[in-house]
Tab-separated table of N, CA, C and O in Angstrom:
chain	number	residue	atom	x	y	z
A	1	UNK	N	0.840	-1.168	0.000
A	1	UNK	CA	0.000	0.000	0.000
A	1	UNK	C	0.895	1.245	0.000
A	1	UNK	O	1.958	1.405	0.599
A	2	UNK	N	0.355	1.939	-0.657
A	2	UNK	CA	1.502	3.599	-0.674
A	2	UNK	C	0.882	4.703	-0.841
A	2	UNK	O	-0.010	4.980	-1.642
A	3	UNK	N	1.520	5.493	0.153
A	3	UNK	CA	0.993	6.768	0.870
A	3	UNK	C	0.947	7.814	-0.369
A	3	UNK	O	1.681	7.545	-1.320
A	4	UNK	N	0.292	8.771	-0.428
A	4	UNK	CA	0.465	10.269	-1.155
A	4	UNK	C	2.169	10.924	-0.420
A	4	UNK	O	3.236	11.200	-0.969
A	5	UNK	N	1.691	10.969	1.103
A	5	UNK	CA	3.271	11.374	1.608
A	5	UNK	C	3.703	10.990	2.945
A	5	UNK	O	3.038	9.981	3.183
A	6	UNK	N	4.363	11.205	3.840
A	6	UNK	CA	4.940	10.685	4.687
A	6	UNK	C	5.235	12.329	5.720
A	6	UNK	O	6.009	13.242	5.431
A	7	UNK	N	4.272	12.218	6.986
A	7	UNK	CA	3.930	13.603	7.556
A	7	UNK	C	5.007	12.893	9.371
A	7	UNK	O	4.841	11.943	10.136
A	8	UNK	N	5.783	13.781	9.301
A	8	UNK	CA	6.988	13.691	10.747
A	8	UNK	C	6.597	14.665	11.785
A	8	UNK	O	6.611	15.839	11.415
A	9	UNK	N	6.295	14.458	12.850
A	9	UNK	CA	5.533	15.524	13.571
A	9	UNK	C	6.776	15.284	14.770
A	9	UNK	O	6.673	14.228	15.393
A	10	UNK	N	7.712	16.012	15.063
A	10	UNK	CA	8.409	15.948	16.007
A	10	UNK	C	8.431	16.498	17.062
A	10	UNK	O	8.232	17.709	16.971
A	11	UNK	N	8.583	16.143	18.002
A	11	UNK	CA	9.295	17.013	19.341
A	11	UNK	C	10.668	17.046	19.676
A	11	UNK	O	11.252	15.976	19.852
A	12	UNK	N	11.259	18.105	19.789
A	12	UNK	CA	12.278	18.633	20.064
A	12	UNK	C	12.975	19.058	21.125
A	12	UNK	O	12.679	20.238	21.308
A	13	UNK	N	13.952	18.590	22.116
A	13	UNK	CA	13.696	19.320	23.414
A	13	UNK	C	15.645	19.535	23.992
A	13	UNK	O	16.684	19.323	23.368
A	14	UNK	N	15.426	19.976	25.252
A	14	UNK	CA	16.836	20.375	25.374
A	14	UNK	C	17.630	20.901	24.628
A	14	UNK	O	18.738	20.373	24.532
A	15	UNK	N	17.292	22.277	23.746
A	15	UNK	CA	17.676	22.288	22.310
A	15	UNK	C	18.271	23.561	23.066
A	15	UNK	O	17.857	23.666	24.220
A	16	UNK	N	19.394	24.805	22.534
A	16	UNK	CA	20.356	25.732	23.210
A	16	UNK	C	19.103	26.916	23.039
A	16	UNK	O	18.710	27.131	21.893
A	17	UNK	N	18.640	27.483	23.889
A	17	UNK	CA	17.659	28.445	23.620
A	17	UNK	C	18.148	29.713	22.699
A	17	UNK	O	17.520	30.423	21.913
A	18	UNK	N	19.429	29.711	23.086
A	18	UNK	CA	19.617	31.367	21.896
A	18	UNK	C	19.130	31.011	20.912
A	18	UNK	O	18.126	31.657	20.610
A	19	UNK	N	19.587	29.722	19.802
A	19	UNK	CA	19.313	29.467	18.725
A	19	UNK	C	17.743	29.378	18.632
A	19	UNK	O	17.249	30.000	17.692
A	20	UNK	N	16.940	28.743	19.412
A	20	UNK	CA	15.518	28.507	18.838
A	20	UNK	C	14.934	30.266	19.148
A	20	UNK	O	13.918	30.580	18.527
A	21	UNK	N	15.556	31.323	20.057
A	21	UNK	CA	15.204	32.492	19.677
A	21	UNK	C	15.394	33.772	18.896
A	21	UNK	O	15.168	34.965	19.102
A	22	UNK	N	16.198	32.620	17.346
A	22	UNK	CA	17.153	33.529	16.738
A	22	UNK	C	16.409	33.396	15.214
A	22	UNK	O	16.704	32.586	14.336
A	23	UNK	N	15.519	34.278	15.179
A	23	UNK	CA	14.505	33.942	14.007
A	23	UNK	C	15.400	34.350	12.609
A	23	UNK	O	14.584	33.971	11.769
A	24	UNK	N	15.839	34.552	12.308
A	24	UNK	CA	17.257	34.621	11.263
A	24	UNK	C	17.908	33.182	11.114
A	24	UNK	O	17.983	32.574	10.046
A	25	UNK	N	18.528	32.566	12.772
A	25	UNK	CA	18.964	31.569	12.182
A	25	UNK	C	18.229	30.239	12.392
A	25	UNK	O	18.746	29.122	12.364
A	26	UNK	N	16.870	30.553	12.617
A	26	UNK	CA	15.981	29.121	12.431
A	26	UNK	C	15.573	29.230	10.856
A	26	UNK	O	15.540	28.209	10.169
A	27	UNK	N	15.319	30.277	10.413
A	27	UNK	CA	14.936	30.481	9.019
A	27	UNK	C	16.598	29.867	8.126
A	27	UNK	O	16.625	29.319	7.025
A	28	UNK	N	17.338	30.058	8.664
A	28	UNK	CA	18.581	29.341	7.518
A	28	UNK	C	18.661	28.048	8.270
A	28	UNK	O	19.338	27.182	7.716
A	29	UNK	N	18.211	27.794	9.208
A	29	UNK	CA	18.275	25.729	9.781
A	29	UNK	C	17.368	25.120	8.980
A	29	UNK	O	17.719	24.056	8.471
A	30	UNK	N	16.226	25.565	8.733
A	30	UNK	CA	14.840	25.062	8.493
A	30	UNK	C	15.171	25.166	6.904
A	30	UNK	O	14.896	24.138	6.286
A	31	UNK	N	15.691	26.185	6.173
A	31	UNK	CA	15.726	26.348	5.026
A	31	UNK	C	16.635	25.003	4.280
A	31	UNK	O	16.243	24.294	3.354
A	32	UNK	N	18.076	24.918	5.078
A	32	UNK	CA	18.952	24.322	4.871
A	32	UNK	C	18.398	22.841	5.222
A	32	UNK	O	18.963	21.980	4.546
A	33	UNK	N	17.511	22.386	6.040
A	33	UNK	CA	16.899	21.023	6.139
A	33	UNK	C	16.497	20.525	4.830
A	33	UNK	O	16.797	19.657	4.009
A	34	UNK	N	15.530	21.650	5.053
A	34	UNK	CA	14.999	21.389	3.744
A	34	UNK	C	15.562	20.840	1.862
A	34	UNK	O	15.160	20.339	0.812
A	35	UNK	N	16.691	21.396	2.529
A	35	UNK	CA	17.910	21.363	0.885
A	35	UNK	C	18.400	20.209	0.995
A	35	UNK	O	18.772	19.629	-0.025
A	36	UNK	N	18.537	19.498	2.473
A	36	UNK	CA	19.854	18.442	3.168
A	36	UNK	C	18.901	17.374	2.326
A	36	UNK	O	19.367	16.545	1.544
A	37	UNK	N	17.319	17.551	2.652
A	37	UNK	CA	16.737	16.405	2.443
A	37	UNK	C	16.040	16.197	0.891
A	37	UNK	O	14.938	15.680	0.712
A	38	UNK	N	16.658	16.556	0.149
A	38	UNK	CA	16.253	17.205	-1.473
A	38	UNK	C	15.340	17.593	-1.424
A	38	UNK	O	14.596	16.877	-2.095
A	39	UNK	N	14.730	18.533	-0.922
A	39	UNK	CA	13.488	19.112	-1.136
A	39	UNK	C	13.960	20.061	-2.033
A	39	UNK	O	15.167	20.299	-2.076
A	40	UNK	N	12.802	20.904	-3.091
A	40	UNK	CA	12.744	22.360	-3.441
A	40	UNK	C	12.016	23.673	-3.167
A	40	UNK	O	11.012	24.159	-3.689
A	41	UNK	N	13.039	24.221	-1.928
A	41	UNK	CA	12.211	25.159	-1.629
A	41	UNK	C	11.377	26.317	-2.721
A	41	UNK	O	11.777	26.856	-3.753
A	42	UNK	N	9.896	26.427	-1.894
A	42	UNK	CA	9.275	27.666	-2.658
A	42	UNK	C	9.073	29.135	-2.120
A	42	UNK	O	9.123	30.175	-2.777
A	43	UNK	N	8.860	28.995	-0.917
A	43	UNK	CA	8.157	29.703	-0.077
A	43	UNK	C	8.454	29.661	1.113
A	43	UNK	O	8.459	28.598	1.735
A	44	UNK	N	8.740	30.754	1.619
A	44	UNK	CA	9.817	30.896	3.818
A	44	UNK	C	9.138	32.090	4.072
A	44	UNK	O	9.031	33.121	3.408
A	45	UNK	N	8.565	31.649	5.500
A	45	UNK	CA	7.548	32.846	5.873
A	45	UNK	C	7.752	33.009	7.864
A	45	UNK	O	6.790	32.602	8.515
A	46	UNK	N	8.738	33.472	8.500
A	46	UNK	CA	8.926	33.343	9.653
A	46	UNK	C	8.698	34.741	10.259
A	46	UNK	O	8.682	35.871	9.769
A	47	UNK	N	8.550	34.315	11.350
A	47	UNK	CA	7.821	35.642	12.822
A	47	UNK	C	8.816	35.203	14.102
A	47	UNK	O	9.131	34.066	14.454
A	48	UNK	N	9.173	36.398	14.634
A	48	UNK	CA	9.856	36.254	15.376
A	48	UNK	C	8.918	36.766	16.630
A	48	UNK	O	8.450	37.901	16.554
A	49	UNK	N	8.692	36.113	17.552
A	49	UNK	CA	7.389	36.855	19.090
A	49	UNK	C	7.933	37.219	19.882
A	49	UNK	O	8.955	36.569	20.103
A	50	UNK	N	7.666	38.481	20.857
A	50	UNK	CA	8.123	38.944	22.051
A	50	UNK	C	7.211	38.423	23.045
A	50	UNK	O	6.027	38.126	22.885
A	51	UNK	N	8.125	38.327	24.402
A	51	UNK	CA	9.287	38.164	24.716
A	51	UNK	C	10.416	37.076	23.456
A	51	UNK	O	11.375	37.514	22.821
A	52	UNK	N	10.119	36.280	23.440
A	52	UNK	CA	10.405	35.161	22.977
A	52	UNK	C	10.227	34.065	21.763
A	52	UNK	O	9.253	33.484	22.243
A	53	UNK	N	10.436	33.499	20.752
A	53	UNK	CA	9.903	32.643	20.038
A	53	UNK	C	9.977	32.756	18.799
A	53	UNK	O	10.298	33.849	18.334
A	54	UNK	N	9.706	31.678	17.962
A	54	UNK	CA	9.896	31.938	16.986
A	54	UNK	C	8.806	31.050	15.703
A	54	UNK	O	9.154	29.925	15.343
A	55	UNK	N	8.065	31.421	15.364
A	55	UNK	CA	7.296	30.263	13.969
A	55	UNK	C	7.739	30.702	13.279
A	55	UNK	O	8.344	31.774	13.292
A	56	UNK	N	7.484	29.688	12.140
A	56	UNK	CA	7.608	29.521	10.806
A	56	UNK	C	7.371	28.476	9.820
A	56	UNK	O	7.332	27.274	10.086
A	57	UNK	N	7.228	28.947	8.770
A	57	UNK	CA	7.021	27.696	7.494
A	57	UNK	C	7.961	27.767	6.503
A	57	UNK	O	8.511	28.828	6.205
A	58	UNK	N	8.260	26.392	5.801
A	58	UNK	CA	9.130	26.746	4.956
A	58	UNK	C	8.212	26.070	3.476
A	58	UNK	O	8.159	24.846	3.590
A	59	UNK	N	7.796	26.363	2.706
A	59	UNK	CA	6.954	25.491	1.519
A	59	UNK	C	7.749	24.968	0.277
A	59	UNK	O	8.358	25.721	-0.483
A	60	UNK	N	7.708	24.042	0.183
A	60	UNK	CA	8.627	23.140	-0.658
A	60	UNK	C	7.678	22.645	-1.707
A	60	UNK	O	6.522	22.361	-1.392
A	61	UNK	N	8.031	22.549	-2.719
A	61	UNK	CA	7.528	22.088	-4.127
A	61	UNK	C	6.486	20.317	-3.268
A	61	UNK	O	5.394	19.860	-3.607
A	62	UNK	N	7.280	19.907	-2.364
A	62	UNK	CA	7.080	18.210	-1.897
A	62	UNK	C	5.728	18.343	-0.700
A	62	UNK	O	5.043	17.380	-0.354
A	63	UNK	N	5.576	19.611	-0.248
A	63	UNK	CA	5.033	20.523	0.844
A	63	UNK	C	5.539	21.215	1.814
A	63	UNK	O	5.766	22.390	1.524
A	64	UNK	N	5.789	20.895	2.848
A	64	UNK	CA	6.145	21.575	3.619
A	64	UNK	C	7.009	21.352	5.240
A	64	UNK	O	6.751	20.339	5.890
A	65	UNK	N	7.825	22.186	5.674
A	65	UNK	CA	8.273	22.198	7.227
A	65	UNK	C	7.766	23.174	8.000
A	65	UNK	O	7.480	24.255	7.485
A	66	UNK	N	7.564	22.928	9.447
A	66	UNK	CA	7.622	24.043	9.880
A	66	UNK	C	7.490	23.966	11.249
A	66	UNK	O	7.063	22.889	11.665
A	67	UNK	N	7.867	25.245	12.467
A	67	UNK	CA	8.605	25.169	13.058
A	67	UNK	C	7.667	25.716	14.505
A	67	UNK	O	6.576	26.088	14.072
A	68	UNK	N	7.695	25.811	15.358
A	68	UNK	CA	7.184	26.620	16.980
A	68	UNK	C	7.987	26.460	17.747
A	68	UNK	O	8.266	25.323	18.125
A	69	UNK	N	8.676	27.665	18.266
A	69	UNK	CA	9.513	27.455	19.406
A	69	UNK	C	9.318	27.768	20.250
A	69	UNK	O	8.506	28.691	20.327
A	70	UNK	N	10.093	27.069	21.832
A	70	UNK	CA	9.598	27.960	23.241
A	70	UNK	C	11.345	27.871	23.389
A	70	UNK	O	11.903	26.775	23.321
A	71	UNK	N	12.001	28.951	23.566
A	71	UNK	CA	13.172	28.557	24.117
A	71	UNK	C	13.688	29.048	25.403
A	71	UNK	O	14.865	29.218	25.719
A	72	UNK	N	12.513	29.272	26.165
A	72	UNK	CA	12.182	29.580	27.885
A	72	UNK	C	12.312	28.031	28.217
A	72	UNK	O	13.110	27.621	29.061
A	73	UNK	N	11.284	27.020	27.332
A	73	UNK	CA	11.739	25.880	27.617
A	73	UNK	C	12.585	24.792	27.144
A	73	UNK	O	12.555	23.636	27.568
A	74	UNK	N	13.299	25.229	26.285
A	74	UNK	CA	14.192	24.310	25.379
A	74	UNK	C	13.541	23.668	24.412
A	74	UNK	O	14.106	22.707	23.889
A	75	UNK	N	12.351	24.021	24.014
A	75	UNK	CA	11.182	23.022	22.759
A	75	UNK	C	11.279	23.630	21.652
A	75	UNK	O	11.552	24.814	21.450
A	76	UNK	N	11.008	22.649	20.791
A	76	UNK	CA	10.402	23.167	19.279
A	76	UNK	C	9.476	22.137	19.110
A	76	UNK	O	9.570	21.032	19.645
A	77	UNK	N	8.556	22.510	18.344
A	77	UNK	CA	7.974	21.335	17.496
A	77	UNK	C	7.812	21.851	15.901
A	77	UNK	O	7.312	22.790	15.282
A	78	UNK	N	8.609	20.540	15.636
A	78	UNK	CA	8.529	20.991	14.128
A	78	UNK	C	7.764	19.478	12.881
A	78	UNK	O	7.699	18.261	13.053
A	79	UNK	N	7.415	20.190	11.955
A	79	UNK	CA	6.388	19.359	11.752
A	79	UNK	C	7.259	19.114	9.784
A	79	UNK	O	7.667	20.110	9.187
A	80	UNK	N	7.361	17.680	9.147
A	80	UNK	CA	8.145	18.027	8.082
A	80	UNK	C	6.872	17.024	7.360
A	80	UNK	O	6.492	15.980	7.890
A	81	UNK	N	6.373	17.507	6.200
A	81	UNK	CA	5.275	16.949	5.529
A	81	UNK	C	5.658	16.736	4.245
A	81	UNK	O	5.570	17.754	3.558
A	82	UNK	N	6.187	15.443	3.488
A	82	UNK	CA	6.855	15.814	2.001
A	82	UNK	C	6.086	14.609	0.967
A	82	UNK	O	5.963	13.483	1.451
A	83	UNK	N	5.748	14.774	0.030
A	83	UNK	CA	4.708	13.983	-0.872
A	83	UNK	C	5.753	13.390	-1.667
A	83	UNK	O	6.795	14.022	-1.836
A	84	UNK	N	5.555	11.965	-2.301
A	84	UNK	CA	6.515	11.746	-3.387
A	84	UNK	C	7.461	10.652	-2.541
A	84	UNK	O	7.354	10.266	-1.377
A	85	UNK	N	8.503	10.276	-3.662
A	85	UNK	CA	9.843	9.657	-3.056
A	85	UNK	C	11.063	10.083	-3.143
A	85	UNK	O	12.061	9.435	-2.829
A	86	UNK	N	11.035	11.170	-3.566
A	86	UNK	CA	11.822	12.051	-3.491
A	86	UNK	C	13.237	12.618	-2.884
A	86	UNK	O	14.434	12.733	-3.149
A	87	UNK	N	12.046	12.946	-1.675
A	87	UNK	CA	12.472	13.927	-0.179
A	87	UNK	C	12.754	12.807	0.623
A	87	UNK	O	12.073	11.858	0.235
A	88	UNK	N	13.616	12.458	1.773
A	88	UNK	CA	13.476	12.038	2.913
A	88	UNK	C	13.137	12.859	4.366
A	88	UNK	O	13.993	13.521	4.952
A	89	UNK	N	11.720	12.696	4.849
A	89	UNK	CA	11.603	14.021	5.741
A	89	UNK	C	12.600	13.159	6.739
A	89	UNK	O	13.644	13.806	6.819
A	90	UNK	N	12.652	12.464	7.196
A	90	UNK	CA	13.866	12.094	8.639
A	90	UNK	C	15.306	12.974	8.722
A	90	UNK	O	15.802	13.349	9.784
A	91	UNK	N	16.022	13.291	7.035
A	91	UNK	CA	16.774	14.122	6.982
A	91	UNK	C	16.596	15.266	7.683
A	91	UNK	O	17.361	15.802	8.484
A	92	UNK	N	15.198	15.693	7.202
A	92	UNK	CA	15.300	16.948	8.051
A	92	UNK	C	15.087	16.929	9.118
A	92	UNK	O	15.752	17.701	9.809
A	93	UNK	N	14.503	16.428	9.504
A	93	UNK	CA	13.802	16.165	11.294
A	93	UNK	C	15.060	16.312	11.817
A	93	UNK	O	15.325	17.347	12.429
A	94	UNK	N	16.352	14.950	11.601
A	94	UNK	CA	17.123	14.912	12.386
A	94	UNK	C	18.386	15.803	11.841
A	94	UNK	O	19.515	15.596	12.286
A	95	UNK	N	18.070	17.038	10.623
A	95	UNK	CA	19.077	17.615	10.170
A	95	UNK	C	18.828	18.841	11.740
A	95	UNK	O	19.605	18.950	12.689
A	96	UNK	N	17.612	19.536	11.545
A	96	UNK	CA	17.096	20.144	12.350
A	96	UNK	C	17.457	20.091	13.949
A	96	UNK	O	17.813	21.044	14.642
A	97	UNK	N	17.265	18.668	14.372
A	97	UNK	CA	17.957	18.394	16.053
A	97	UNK	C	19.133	19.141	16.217
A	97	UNK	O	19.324	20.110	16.952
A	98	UNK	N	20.144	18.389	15.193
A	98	UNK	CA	21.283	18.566	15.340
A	98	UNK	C	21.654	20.153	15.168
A	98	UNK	O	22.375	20.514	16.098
A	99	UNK	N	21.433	20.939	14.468
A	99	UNK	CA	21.501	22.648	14.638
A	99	UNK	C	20.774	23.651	15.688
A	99	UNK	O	20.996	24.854	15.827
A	100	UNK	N	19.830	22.824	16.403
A	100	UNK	CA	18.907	23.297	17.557
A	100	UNK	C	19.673	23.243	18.797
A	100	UNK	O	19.463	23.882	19.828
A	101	UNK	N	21.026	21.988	18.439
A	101	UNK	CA	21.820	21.475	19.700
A	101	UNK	C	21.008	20.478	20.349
A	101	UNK	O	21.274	20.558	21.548
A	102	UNK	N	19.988	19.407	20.115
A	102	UNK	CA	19.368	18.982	21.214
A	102	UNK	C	20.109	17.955	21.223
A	102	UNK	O	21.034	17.512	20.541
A	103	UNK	N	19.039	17.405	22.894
A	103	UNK	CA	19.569	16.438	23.626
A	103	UNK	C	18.917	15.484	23.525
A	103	UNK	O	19.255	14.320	23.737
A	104	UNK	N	17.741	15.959	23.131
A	104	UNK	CA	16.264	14.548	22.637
A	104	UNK	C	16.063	14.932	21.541
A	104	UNK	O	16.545	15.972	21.092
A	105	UNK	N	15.241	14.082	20.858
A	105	UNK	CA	13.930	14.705	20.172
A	105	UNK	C	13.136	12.293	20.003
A	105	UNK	O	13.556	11.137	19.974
A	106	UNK	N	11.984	13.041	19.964
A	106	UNK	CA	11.140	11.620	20.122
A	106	UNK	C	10.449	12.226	18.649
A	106	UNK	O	10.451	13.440	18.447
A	107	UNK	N	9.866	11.270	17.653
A	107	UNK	CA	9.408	11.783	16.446
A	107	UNK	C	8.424	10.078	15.769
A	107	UNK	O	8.438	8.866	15.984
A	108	UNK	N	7.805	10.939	15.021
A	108	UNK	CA	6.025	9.765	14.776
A	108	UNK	C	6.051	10.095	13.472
A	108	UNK	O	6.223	11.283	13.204
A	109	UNK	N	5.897	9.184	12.451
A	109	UNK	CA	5.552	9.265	11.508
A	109	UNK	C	4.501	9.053	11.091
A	109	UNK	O	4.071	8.080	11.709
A	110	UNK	N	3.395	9.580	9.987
A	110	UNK	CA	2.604	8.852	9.664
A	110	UNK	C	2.403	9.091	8.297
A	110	UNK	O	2.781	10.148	7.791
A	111	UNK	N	1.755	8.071	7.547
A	111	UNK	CA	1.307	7.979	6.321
A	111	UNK	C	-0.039	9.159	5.647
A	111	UNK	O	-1.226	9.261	5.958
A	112	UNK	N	0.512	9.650	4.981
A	112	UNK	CA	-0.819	10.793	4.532
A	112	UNK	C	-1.330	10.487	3.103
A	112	UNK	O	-0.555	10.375	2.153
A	113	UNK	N	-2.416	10.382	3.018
A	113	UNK	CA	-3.066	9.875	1.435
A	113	UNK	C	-3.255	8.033	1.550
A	113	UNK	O	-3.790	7.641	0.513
A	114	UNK	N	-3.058	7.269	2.188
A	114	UNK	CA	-3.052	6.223	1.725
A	114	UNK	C	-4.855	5.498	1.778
A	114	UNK	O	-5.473	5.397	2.838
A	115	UNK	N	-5.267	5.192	0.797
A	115	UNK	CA	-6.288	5.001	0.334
A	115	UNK	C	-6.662	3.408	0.291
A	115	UNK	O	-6.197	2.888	-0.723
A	116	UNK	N	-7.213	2.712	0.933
A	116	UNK	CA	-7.505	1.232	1.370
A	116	UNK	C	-8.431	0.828	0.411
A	116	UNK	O	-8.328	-0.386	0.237
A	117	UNK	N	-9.204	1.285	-0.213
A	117	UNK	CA	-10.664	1.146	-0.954
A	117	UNK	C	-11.040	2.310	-1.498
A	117	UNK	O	-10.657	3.399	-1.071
A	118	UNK	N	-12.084	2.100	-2.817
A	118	UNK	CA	-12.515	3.258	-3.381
A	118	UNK	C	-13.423	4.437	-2.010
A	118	UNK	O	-14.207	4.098	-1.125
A	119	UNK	N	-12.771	6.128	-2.436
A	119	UNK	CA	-13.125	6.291	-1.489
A	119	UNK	C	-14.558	7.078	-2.342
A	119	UNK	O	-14.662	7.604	-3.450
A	120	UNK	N	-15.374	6.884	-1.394
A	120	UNK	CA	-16.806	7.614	-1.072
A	120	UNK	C	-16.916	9.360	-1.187
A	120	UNK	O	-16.776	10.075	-0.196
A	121	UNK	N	-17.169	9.856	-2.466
A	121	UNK	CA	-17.610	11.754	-2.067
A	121	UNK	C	-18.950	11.632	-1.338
A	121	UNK	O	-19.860	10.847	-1.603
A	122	UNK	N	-18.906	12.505	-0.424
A	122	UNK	CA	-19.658	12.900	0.069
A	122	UNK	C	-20.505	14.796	0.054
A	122	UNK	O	-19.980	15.730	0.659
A	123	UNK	N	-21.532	14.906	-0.582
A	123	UNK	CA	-21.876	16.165	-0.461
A	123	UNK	C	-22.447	16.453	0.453
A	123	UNK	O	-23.454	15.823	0.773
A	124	UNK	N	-21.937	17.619	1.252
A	124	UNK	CA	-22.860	18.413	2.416
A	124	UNK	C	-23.676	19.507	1.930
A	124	UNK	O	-24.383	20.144	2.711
């Protein structure tokens, strides 16, 4: 059976807080994941929050990464969604750890699109 894409929803933790509050250089981690793991980026759209924090998305031709930080608590969660066979999202997941500095990260994969049987439209 085979998926449309393969969606990585990670947690991130013990990661060096300057960096996850350095919205400049999460936008070149996240960007550069994205490249590590052949993706083609399209589209980078990041916010930096006071006190603290940082989101962002990065949109890739494959779909997408993207990012929430707390670095009061050492977290991110970043989420890597890529269609195709292409991309490997694990590249990025664990390209990502490793530039955050962490000490964990625990991470779930799941299958997106995969279709068991004809599916049913439904009109509302």
């Amino acid at each position: 059976m085979k998926a449309l894409g393969r969606h990585i929803l990670a947690e991130i933790y013990d990661c060096d807080p300057n960096v996850l509050n350095d919205r400049d250089l999460i936008e070149e981690i996240m960007v550069k994941a994205a490249l590590e793991a052949g993706a083609e980026v399209r589209e980078v759209a990041f916010h930096k929050f006071s006190p603290q924090g940082v989101s962002g998305v990065v949109v890739i031709s494959e779909s997408h990464l993207t990012v929430h930080t707390w670095p009061e608590l050492g977290y991110a969660a970043v989420d890597v969604f890529t269609c195709g066979d292409k991309v490997n999202p694990w590249d990025a997941c664990n390209y990502i750890a490793e530039k955050f500095k962490a000490n964990h990260m625990t991470a779930s994969e799941v299958k997106r699109g995969v279709f068991e049987k004809p599916v049913k439209v439904v009109n509302f």
